Amino acid sequence: MLPMPQINKMAARNKLIVALDVPSSKAAVQVASKLRGHVGMFKVGSELFCAEGPVMVRNLVAGGDKVFLDLKFNDIPNTVRAAAREAALLGVSMFNIHATGGRKMMEAAMEGAHEGAGKPRPLVLAVTVLTSLAAGDLAEIGLGGSPEQAVGRLARLAQEAGLDGVVASAREINAIRQGCGPHFVIVTPGIRPAVMPDGVAPARSKPDDQARIATPIAAIRSGADFLVVGRPITQAPDPAAAADAIVNEMEKALEPSLA
């Protein structure tokens, strides 16, 4: 019989993406150096990219790290196609665009990813509804219905446009799976661990600006393919231990049922 827990630990680690939401390459390098071997990928978002440009991404990729470029492209199709091509040329493993940009824009992003990539090309994901938005926020900007309804609608549109998957909160995973099937990739932010190594809920695991959050176990059991975690790891006294604790939670969710 194969040692399932060991296999699951590796699978869990590969599913964990840490957000390098820091203001400089120095800070990013410090965080990344502490977490290599403990997580599967690093996310570079708007803060770090605006501070340092593509150089930080190139350095991470050159060092063997996988990168999720989280810039949420949303523009006219031709502009997004060009941006997607450049993102693929950077060698990132995945990047995202806003589904609200429409079918033509999403199709253009896929074209750009193919143009700029070698093999394999990066995964192209659609951002559906930001996890900071609740139903009241959607109503305020003129989008009727619940976040779950909006996410399902946008996820189906993204799949029809040929995208690989979506970024969505754990609350919408079941609806996405029902509408888009088991192979559509779901990347889930808004993750807050239940407990940390000392058994005490960490102070940084409060919701902060996320309106729709979940624990690692809940997100994985719901069907998320990747989890994005930021402050609970990067602001922990021991980031590696914090990451390992989350991997352990994910591992439990991946263990086959004994029932």
PDB file of C-alpha atoms in Angstrom:
ATOM      1  CA  MET A   1       0.000   0.000   0.000  1.00  0.00           C
ATOM      2  CA  LEU A   2       1.363   3.430  -0.972  1.00  0.00           C
ATOM      3  CA  PRO A   3       2.162   5.951   1.811  1.00  0.00           C
ATOM      4  CA  MET A   4      -0.875   8.128   1.120  1.00  0.00           C
ATOM      5  CA  PRO A   5      -0.163  10.887   3.684  1.00  0.00           C
ATOM      6  CA  GLN A   6       3.234  11.579   2.088  1.00  0.00           C
ATOM      7  CA  ILE A   7       1.719  11.744  -1.388  1.00  0.00           C
ATOM      8  CA  ASN A   8      -1.035  14.020  -0.122  1.00  0.00           C
ATOM      9  CA  LYS A   9       1.446  16.336   1.599  1.00  0.00           C
ATOM     10  CA  MET A  10       3.265  16.857  -1.708  1.00  0.00           C
ATOM     11  CA  ALA A  11      -0.035  17.391  -3.517  1.00  0.00           C
ATOM     12  CA  ALA A  12      -1.189  19.838  -0.849  1.00  0.00           C
ATOM     13  CA  ARG A  13       2.034  21.829  -0.956  1.00  0.00           C
ATOM     14  CA  ASN A  14       1.779  22.161  -4.734  1.00  0.00           C
ATOM     15  CA  LYS A  15      -1.717  23.572  -4.339  1.00  0.00           C
ATOM     16  CA  LEU A  16      -0.623  26.345  -1.978  1.00  0.00           C
ATOM     17  CA  ILE A  17       0.103  29.763  -3.522  1.00  0.00           C
ATOM     18  CA  VAL A  18       1.580  32.478  -1.310  1.00  0.00           C
ATOM     19  CA  ALA A  19       0.804  36.086  -2.144  1.00  0.00           C
ATOM     20  CA  LEU A  20       3.920  38.267  -2.192  1.00  0.00           C
ATOM     21  CA  ASP A  21       1.905  41.389  -1.425  1.00  0.00           C
ATOM     22  CA  VAL A  22       4.923  43.406  -0.353  1.00  0.00           C
ATOM     23  CA  PRO A  23       6.251  46.775  -1.577  1.00  0.00           C
ATOM     24  CA  SER A  24       9.772  45.863  -2.704  1.00  0.00           C
ATOM     25  CA  SER A  25      11.913  43.164  -4.261  1.00  0.00           C
ATOM     26  CA  LYS A  26      13.971  43.015  -1.071  1.00  0.00           C
ATOM     27  CA  ALA A  27      10.909  42.152   0.986  1.00  0.00           C
ATOM     28  CA  ALA A  28       9.708  39.677  -1.642  1.00  0.00           C
ATOM     29  CA  VAL A  29      13.067  37.905  -1.772  1.00  0.00           C
ATOM     30  CA  GLN A  30      13.107  37.637   2.014  1.00  0.00           C
ATOM     31  CA  VAL A  31       9.661  36.055   2.088  1.00  0.00           C
ATOM     32  CA  ALA A  32      10.330  33.746  -0.856  1.00  0.00           C
ATOM     33  CA  SER A  33      13.633  32.531   0.595  1.00  0.00           C
ATOM     34  CA  LYS A  34      11.855  31.471   3.784  1.00  0.00           C
ATOM     35  CA  LEU A  35       9.121  29.614   1.939  1.00  0.00           C
ATOM     36  CA  ARG A  36      10.856  27.700  -0.841  1.00  0.00           C
ATOM     37  CA  GLY A  37      10.138  24.029  -0.404  1.00  0.00           C
ATOM     38  CA  HIS A  38       7.131  24.815   1.778  1.00  0.00           C
ATOM     39  CA  VAL A  39       4.744  26.153  -0.902  1.00  0.00           C
ATOM     40  CA  GLY A  40       4.078  25.448  -4.548  1.00  0.00           C
ATOM     41  CA  MET A  41       3.876  28.896  -6.102  1.00  0.00           C
ATOM     42  CA  PHE A  42       4.233  32.624  -5.447  1.00  0.00           C
ATOM     43  CA  LYS A  43       1.689  35.242  -6.464  1.00  0.00           C
ATOM     44  CA  VAL A  44       2.940  38.579  -7.737  1.00  0.00           C
ATOM     45  CA  GLY A  45       0.196  41.182  -7.662  1.00  0.00           C
ATOM     46  CA  SER A  46      -0.239  44.850  -8.415  1.00  0.00           C
ATOM     47  CA  GLU A  47       1.691  46.209  -5.419  1.00  0.00           C
ATOM     48  CA  LEU A  48       4.924  44.343  -6.074  1.00  0.00           C
ATOM     49  CA  PHE A  49       4.659  44.592  -9.857  1.00  0.00           C
ATOM     50  CA  CYS A  50       4.146  48.364  -9.757  1.00  0.00           C
ATOM     51  CA  ALA A  51       7.064  48.735  -7.362  1.00  0.00           C
ATOM     52  CA  GLU A  52       9.546  46.535  -9.190  1.00  0.00           C
ATOM     53  CA  GLY A  53       8.151  45.781 -12.648  1.00  0.00           C
ATOM     54  CA  PRO A  54       8.657  42.478 -14.461  1.00  0.00           C
ATOM     55  CA  VAL A  55      12.214  42.045 -13.160  1.00  0.00           C
ATOM     56  CA  MET A  56      10.995  40.429  -9.944  1.00  0.00           C
ATOM     57  CA  VAL A  57       8.879  37.965 -11.898  1.00  0.00           C
ATOM     58  CA  ARG A  58      11.788  37.082 -14.177  1.00  0.00           C
ATOM     59  CA  ASN A  59      14.065  36.542 -11.188  1.00  0.00           C
ATOM     60  CA  LEU A  60      11.600  34.226  -9.474  1.00  0.00           C
ATOM     61  CA  VAL A  61      11.058  32.206 -12.640  1.00  0.00           C
ATOM     62  CA  ALA A  62      14.791  32.051 -13.337  1.00  0.00           C
ATOM     63  CA  GLY A  63      15.305  30.704  -9.822  1.00  0.00           C
ATOM     64  CA  GLY A  64      12.921  27.846 -10.480  1.00  0.00           C
ATOM     65  CA  ASP A  65       9.856  29.294  -8.737  1.00  0.00           C
ATOM     66  CA  LYS A  66       6.374  29.054 -10.194  1.00  0.00           C
ATOM     67  CA  VAL A  67       4.602  32.407 -10.439  1.00  0.00           C
ATOM     68  CA  PHE A  68       0.952  33.397 -10.553  1.00  0.00           C
ATOM     69  CA  LEU A  69       0.851  36.864 -12.124  1.00  0.00           C
ATOM     70  CA  ASP A  70      -2.174  38.519 -10.535  1.00  0.00           C
ATOM     71  CA  LEU A  71      -2.706  41.723 -12.522  1.00  0.00           C
ATOM     72  CA  LYS A  72      -6.342  41.130 -13.517  1.00  0.00           C
ATOM     73  CA  PHE A  73      -6.125  42.509 -17.061  1.00  0.00           C
ATOM     74  CA  ASN A  74      -9.295  44.329 -18.129  1.00  0.00           C
ATOM     75  CA  ASP A  75      -9.127  46.437 -21.275  1.00  0.00           C
ATOM     76  CA  ILE A  76     -10.023  46.351 -24.946  1.00  0.00           C
ATOM     77  CA  PRO A  77      -9.271  42.961 -26.567  1.00  0.00           C
ATOM     78  CA  ASN A  78      -6.200  44.065 -28.515  1.00  0.00           C
ATOM     79  CA  THR A  79      -4.543  45.545 -25.432  1.00  0.00           C
ATOM     80  CA  VAL A  80      -5.277  42.466 -23.338  1.00  0.00           C
ATOM     81  CA  ARG A  81      -3.985  40.199 -26.087  1.00  0.00           C
ATOM     82  CA  ALA A  82      -0.668  42.058 -26.063  1.00  0.00           C
ATOM     83  CA  ALA A  83      -0.478  42.024 -22.255  1.00  0.00           C
ATOM     84  CA  ALA A  84      -1.238  38.292 -22.191  1.00  0.00           C
ATOM     85  CA  ARG A  85       1.503  37.647 -24.717  1.00  0.00           C
ATOM     86  CA  GLU A  86       4.027  39.511 -22.562  1.00  0.00           C
ATOM     87  CA  ALA A  87       2.864  37.682 -19.433  1.00  0.00           C
ATOM     88  CA  ALA A  88       3.417  34.364 -21.180  1.00  0.00           C
ATOM     89  CA  LEU A  89       6.865  35.496 -22.330  1.00  0.00           C
ATOM     90  CA  LEU A  90       7.769  36.105 -18.687  1.00  0.00           C
ATOM     91  CA  GLY A  91       7.400  32.378 -18.078  1.00  0.00           C
ATOM     92  CA  VAL A  92       4.680  32.597 -15.440  1.00  0.00           C
ATOM     93  CA  SER A  93       2.636  29.504 -14.617  1.00  0.00           C
ATOM     94  CA  MET A  94      -0.686  31.337 -14.553  1.00  0.00           C
ATOM     95  CA  PHE A  95      -2.140  34.809 -14.921  1.00  0.00           C
ATOM     96  CA  ASN A  96      -5.603  36.300 -14.714  1.00  0.00           C
ATOM     97  CA  ILE A  97      -8.013  38.668 -16.425  1.00  0.00           C
ATOM     98  CA  HIS A  98     -11.413  40.067 -15.458  1.00  0.00           C
ATOM     99  CA  ALA A  99     -14.352  38.061 -16.795  1.00  0.00           C
ATOM    100  CA  THR A 100     -16.383  41.280 -16.861  1.00  0.00           C
ATOM    101  CA  GLY A 101     -14.223  42.351 -19.807  1.00  0.00           C
ATOM    102  CA  GLY A 102     -16.411  40.076 -21.921  1.00  0.00           C
ATOM    103  CA  ARG A 103     -16.057  37.114 -24.243  1.00  0.00           C
ATOM    104  CA  LYS A 104     -14.018  38.867 -26.948  1.00  0.00           C
ATOM    105  CA  MET A 105     -11.491  40.144 -24.432  1.00  0.00           C
ATOM    106  CA  MET A 106     -11.116  36.689 -22.848  1.00  0.00           C
ATOM    107  CA  GLU A 107     -10.672  35.068 -26.253  1.00  0.00           C
ATOM    108  CA  ALA A 108      -7.999  37.657 -27.071  1.00  0.00           C
ATOM    109  CA  ALA A 109      -6.196  36.830 -23.831  1.00  0.00           C
ATOM    110  CA  MET A 110      -6.033  33.170 -24.826  1.00  0.00           C
ATOM    111  CA  GLU A 111      -4.645  34.125 -28.218  1.00  0.00           C
ATOM    112  CA  GLY A 112      -1.955  36.223 -26.568  1.00  0.00           C
ATOM    113  CA  ALA A 113      -1.036  33.439 -24.153  1.00  0.00           C
ATOM    114  CA  HIS A 114      -0.524  31.040 -27.059  1.00  0.00           C
ATOM    115  CA  GLU A 115       1.557  33.606 -28.956  1.00  0.00           C
ATOM    116  CA  GLY A 116       3.925  34.302 -26.078  1.00  0.00           C
ATOM    117  CA  ALA A 117       4.292  30.888 -24.532  1.00  0.00           C
ATOM    118  CA  GLY A 118       6.478  27.921 -25.163  1.00  0.00           C
ATOM    119  CA  LYS A 119       5.136  24.614 -23.986  1.00  0.00           C
ATOM    120  CA  PRO A 120       3.312  24.426 -21.723  1.00  0.00           C
ATOM    121  CA  ARG A 121       1.619  27.801 -21.832  1.00  0.00           C
ATOM    122  CA  PRO A 122       0.448  29.470 -18.615  1.00  0.00           C
ATOM    123  CA  LEU A 123      -3.023  28.838 -17.296  1.00  0.00           C
ATOM    124  CA  VAL A 124      -5.335  31.746 -18.061  1.00  0.00           C
ATOM    125  CA  LEU A 125      -7.885  32.397 -15.329  1.00  0.00           C
ATOM    126  CA  ALA A 126     -10.883  34.688 -15.122  1.00  0.00           C
ATOM    127  CA  VAL A 127     -11.545  36.777 -12.042  1.00  0.00           C
ATOM    128  CA  THR A 128     -15.273  36.483 -11.463  1.00  0.00           C
ATOM    129  CA  VAL A 129     -16.352  38.516  -8.424  1.00  0.00           C
ATOM    130  CA  LEU A 130     -13.679  39.878  -6.107  1.00  0.00           C
ATOM    131  CA  THR A 131     -13.753  38.210  -2.688  1.00  0.00           C
ATOM    132  CA  SER A 132     -13.981  41.666  -1.102  1.00  0.00           C
ATOM    133  CA  LEU A 133     -17.437  42.165  -2.625  1.00  0.00           C
ATOM    134  CA  ALA A 134     -20.685  41.174  -0.927  1.00  0.00           C
ATOM    135  CA  ALA A 135     -24.229  41.322  -2.287  1.00  0.00           C
ATOM    136  CA  GLY A 136     -24.639  44.956  -1.238  1.00  0.00           C
ATOM    137  CA  ASP A 137     -21.520  45.943  -3.146  1.00  0.00           C
ATOM    138  CA  LEU A 138     -22.782  44.254  -6.305  1.00  0.00           C
ATOM    139  CA  ALA A 139     -26.121  46.032  -6.039  1.00  0.00           C
ATOM    140  CA  GLU A 140     -24.324  49.359  -5.619  1.00  0.00           C
ATOM    141  CA  ILE A 141     -22.506  48.930  -8.933  1.00  0.00           C
ATOM    142  CA  GLY A 142     -25.629  47.753 -10.729  1.00  0.00           C
ATOM    143  CA  LEU A 143     -25.116  43.975 -10.738  1.00  0.00           C
ATOM    144  CA  GLY A 144     -28.245  42.232  -9.548  1.00  0.00           C
ATOM    145  CA  GLY A 145     -28.371  38.933  -7.721  1.00  0.00           C
ATOM    146  CA  SER A 146     -26.050  37.303  -5.229  1.00  0.00           C
ATOM    147  CA  PRO A 147     -22.279  36.925  -5.611  1.00  0.00           C
ATOM    148  CA  GLU A 148     -22.848  33.193  -6.155  1.00  0.00           C
ATOM    149  CA  GLN A 149     -25.160  33.870  -9.099  1.00  0.00           C
ATOM    150  CA  ALA A 150     -22.772  36.376 -10.646  1.00  0.00           C
ATOM    151  CA  VAL A 151     -19.804  34.031 -10.222  1.00  0.00           C
ATOM    152  CA  GLY A 152     -21.631  31.133 -11.851  1.00  0.00           C
ATOM    153  CA  ARG A 153     -22.679  33.261 -14.796  1.00  0.00           C
ATOM    154  CA  LEU A 154     -19.182  34.664 -15.356  1.00  0.00           C
ATOM    155  CA  ALA A 155     -17.491  31.276 -14.877  1.00  0.00           C
ATOM    156  CA  ARG A 156     -19.617  29.725 -17.618  1.00  0.00           C
ATOM    157  CA  LEU A 157     -18.812  32.631 -19.918  1.00  0.00           C
ATOM    158  CA  ALA A 158     -15.087  32.198 -19.222  1.00  0.00           C
ATOM    159  CA  GLN A 159     -15.267  28.510 -20.035  1.00  0.00           C
ATOM    160  CA  GLU A 160     -17.115  29.220 -23.272  1.00  0.00           C
ATOM    161  CA  ALA A 161     -14.348  31.684 -24.180  1.00  0.00           C
ATOM    162  CA  GLY A 162     -11.761  28.923 -23.770  1.00  0.00           C
ATOM    163  CA  LEU A 163     -10.169  29.939 -20.462  1.00  0.00           C
ATOM    164  CA  ASP A 164      -8.653  27.319 -18.180  1.00  0.00           C
ATOM    165  CA  GLY A 165     -10.470  28.310 -15.014  1.00  0.00           C
ATOM    166  CA  VAL A 166     -11.464  31.039 -12.616  1.00  0.00           C
ATOM    167  CA  VAL A 167     -10.504  32.788  -9.427  1.00  0.00           C
ATOM    168  CA  ALA A 168     -13.427  32.460  -7.018  1.00  0.00           C
ATOM    169  CA  SER A 169     -14.180  32.175  -3.324  1.00  0.00           C
ATOM    170  CA  ALA A 170     -14.909  28.841  -1.666  1.00  0.00           C
ATOM    171  CA  ARG A 171     -18.586  29.679  -1.381  1.00  0.00           C
ATOM    172  CA  GLU A 172     -19.026  29.502  -5.149  1.00  0.00           C
ATOM    173  CA  ILE A 173     -17.021  26.345  -5.863  1.00  0.00           C
ATOM    174  CA  ASN A 174     -19.975  23.952  -5.861  1.00  0.00           C
ATOM    175  CA  ALA A 175     -21.919  26.125  -8.283  1.00  0.00           C
ATOM    176  CA  ILE A 176     -18.889  26.417 -10.588  1.00  0.00           C
ATOM    177  CA  ARG A 177     -18.317  22.669 -10.528  1.00  0.00           C
ATOM    178  CA  GLN A 178     -21.959  22.060 -11.403  1.00  0.00           C
ATOM    179  CA  GLY A 179     -21.856  24.533 -14.265  1.00  0.00           C
ATOM    180  CA  CYS A 180     -18.334  23.971 -15.602  1.00  0.00           C
ATOM    181  CA  GLY A 181     -17.411  20.404 -14.676  1.00  0.00           C
ATOM    182  CA  PRO A 182     -14.573  18.753 -12.712  1.00  0.00           C
ATOM    183  CA  HIS A 183     -11.638  19.813 -14.899  1.00  0.00           C
ATOM    184  CA  PHE A 184     -12.188  23.576 -14.853  1.00  0.00           C
ATOM    185  CA  VAL A 185      -9.439  25.038 -12.650  1.00  0.00           C
ATOM    186  CA  ILE A 186     -10.540  26.930  -9.544  1.00  0.00           C
ATOM    187  CA  VAL A 187      -8.093  29.144  -7.656  1.00  0.00           C
ATOM    188  CA  THR A 188      -9.477  30.268  -4.305  1.00  0.00           C
ATOM    189  CA  PRO A 189      -8.276  33.329  -2.353  1.00  0.00           C
ATOM    190  CA  GLY A 190      -9.748  34.537   0.923  1.00  0.00           C
ATOM    191  CA  ILE A 191      -8.239  31.607   2.824  1.00  0.00           C
ATOM    192  CA  ARG A 192      -7.865  31.894   6.577  1.00  0.00           C
ATOM    193  CA  PRO A 193      -6.376  28.984   8.563  1.00  0.00           C
ATOM    194  CA  ALA A 194      -8.287  27.538  11.488  1.00  0.00           C
ATOM    195  CA  VAL A 195      -5.276  27.193  13.794  1.00  0.00           C
ATOM    196  CA  MET A 196      -1.535  27.712  13.631  1.00  0.00           C
ATOM    197  CA  PRO A 197       1.361  25.625  15.009  1.00  0.00           C
ATOM    198  CA  ASP A 198       0.876  26.679  18.633  1.00  0.00           C
ATOM    199  CA  GLY A 199      -2.811  25.794  18.433  1.00  0.00           C
ATOM    200  CA  VAL A 200      -3.937  29.384  18.776  1.00  0.00           C
ATOM    201  CA  ALA A 201      -5.861  31.172  16.047  1.00  0.00           C
ATOM    202  CA  PRO A 202      -3.439  33.790  14.675  1.00  0.00           C
ATOM    203  CA  ALA A 203      -4.271  37.453  14.980  1.00  0.00           C
ATOM    204  CA  ARG A 204      -3.644  37.977  11.288  1.00  0.00           C
ATOM    205  CA  SER A 205      -6.281  35.422  10.293  1.00  0.00           C
ATOM    206  CA  LYS A 206      -9.111  37.885  10.704  1.00  0.00           C
ATOM    207  CA  PRO A 207     -11.160  38.557   7.565  1.00  0.00           C
ATOM    208  CA  ASP A 208      -9.469  41.922   6.879  1.00  0.00           C
ATOM    209  CA  ASP A 209     -10.804  43.182   3.520  1.00  0.00           C
ATOM    210  CA  GLN A 210     -12.108  39.808   2.386  1.00  0.00           C
ATOM    211  CA  ALA A 211     -15.890  39.435   2.544  1.00  0.00           C
ATOM    212  CA  ARG A 212     -16.097  35.758   1.505  1.00  0.00           C
ATOM    213  CA  ILE A 213     -13.505  33.626   3.304  1.00  0.00           C
ATOM    214  CA  ALA A 214     -12.955  29.935   4.123  1.00  0.00           C
ATOM    215  CA  THR A 215     -10.551  27.607   5.902  1.00  0.00           C
ATOM    216  CA  PRO A 216      -8.099  25.503   3.866  1.00  0.00           C
ATOM    217  CA  ILE A 217      -9.961  22.288   4.688  1.00  0.00           C
ATOM    218  CA  ALA A 218     -13.317  23.730   3.634  1.00  0.00           C
ATOM    219  CA  ALA A 219     -11.943  25.104   0.359  1.00  0.00           C
ATOM    220  CA  ILE A 220     -10.150  21.908  -0.646  1.00  0.00           C
ATOM    221  CA  ARG A 221     -13.095  19.696   0.276  1.00  0.00           C
ATOM    222  CA  SER A 222     -15.359  21.955  -1.751  1.00  0.00           C
ATOM    223  CA  GLY A 223     -13.175  21.314  -4.785  1.00  0.00           C
ATOM    224  CA  ALA A 224     -10.628  24.129  -5.044  1.00  0.00           C
ATOM    225  CA  ASP A 225      -7.536  23.269  -7.101  1.00  0.00           C
ATOM    226  CA  PHE A 226      -5.270  25.963  -5.646  1.00  0.00           C
ATOM    227  CA  LEU A 227      -5.457  28.128  -2.526  1.00  0.00           C
ATOM    228  CA  VAL A 228      -4.017  31.640  -2.272  1.00  0.00           C
ATOM    229  CA  VAL A 229      -2.837  32.709   1.179  1.00  0.00           C
ATOM    230  CA  GLY A 230      -1.124  35.977   2.024  1.00  0.00           C
ATOM    231  CA  ARG A 231      -0.953  37.674   5.402  1.00  0.00           C
ATOM    232  CA  PRO A 232      -1.558  34.582   7.582  1.00  0.00           C
ATOM    233  CA  ILE A 233       1.751  33.285   6.185  1.00  0.00           C
ATOM    234  CA  THR A 234       3.796  36.331   5.216  1.00  0.00           C
ATOM    235  CA  GLN A 235       3.083  38.230   8.447  1.00  0.00           C
ATOM    236  CA  ALA A 236       3.499  35.228  10.728  1.00  0.00           C
ATOM    237  CA  PRO A 237       6.516  35.156  13.110  1.00  0.00           C
ATOM    238  CA  ASP A 238       7.655  31.977  11.328  1.00  0.00           C
ATOM    239  CA  PRO A 239       6.300  31.994   7.751  1.00  0.00           C
ATOM    240  CA  ALA A 240       7.564  28.487   6.973  1.00  0.00           C
ATOM    241  CA  ALA A 241       5.841  27.025  10.033  1.00  0.00           C
ATOM    242  CA  ALA A 242       2.655  28.907   9.153  1.00  0.00           C
ATOM    243  CA  ALA A 243       2.775  27.512   5.606  1.00  0.00           C
ATOM    244  CA  ASP A 244       3.400  23.999   6.901  1.00  0.00           C
ATOM    245  CA  ALA A 245       0.402  24.290   9.220  1.00  0.00           C
ATOM    246  CA  ILE A 246      -1.814  25.228   6.294  1.00  0.00           C
ATOM    247  CA  VAL A 247      -0.384  22.389   4.197  1.00  0.00           C
ATOM    248  CA  ASN A 248      -1.270  20.024   7.044  1.00  0.00           C
ATOM    249  CA  GLU A 249      -4.855  21.291   6.977  1.00  0.00           C
ATOM    250  CA  MET A 250      -4.978  20.809   3.221  1.00  0.00           C
ATOM    251  CA  GLU A 251      -3.474  17.341   3.533  1.00  0.00           C
ATOM    252  CA  LYS A 252      -6.297  16.278   5.842  1.00  0.00           C
ATOM    253  CA  ALA A 253      -8.809  17.451   3.274  1.00  0.00           C
ATOM    254  CA  LEU A 254      -7.052  15.448   0.535  1.00  0.00           C
ATOM    255  CA  GLU A 255      -6.889  12.206   2.492  1.00  0.00           C
ATOM    256  CA  PRO A 256      -9.242   9.577   1.079  1.00  0.00           C
ATOM    257  CA  SER A 257     -12.280   8.835   3.197  1.00  0.00           C
ATOM    258  CA  LEU A 258     -12.058   5.663   5.253  1.00  0.00           C
ATOM    259  CA  ALA A 259     -15.815   5.282   5.222  1.00  0.00           C
TER     260      ALA A 259
END
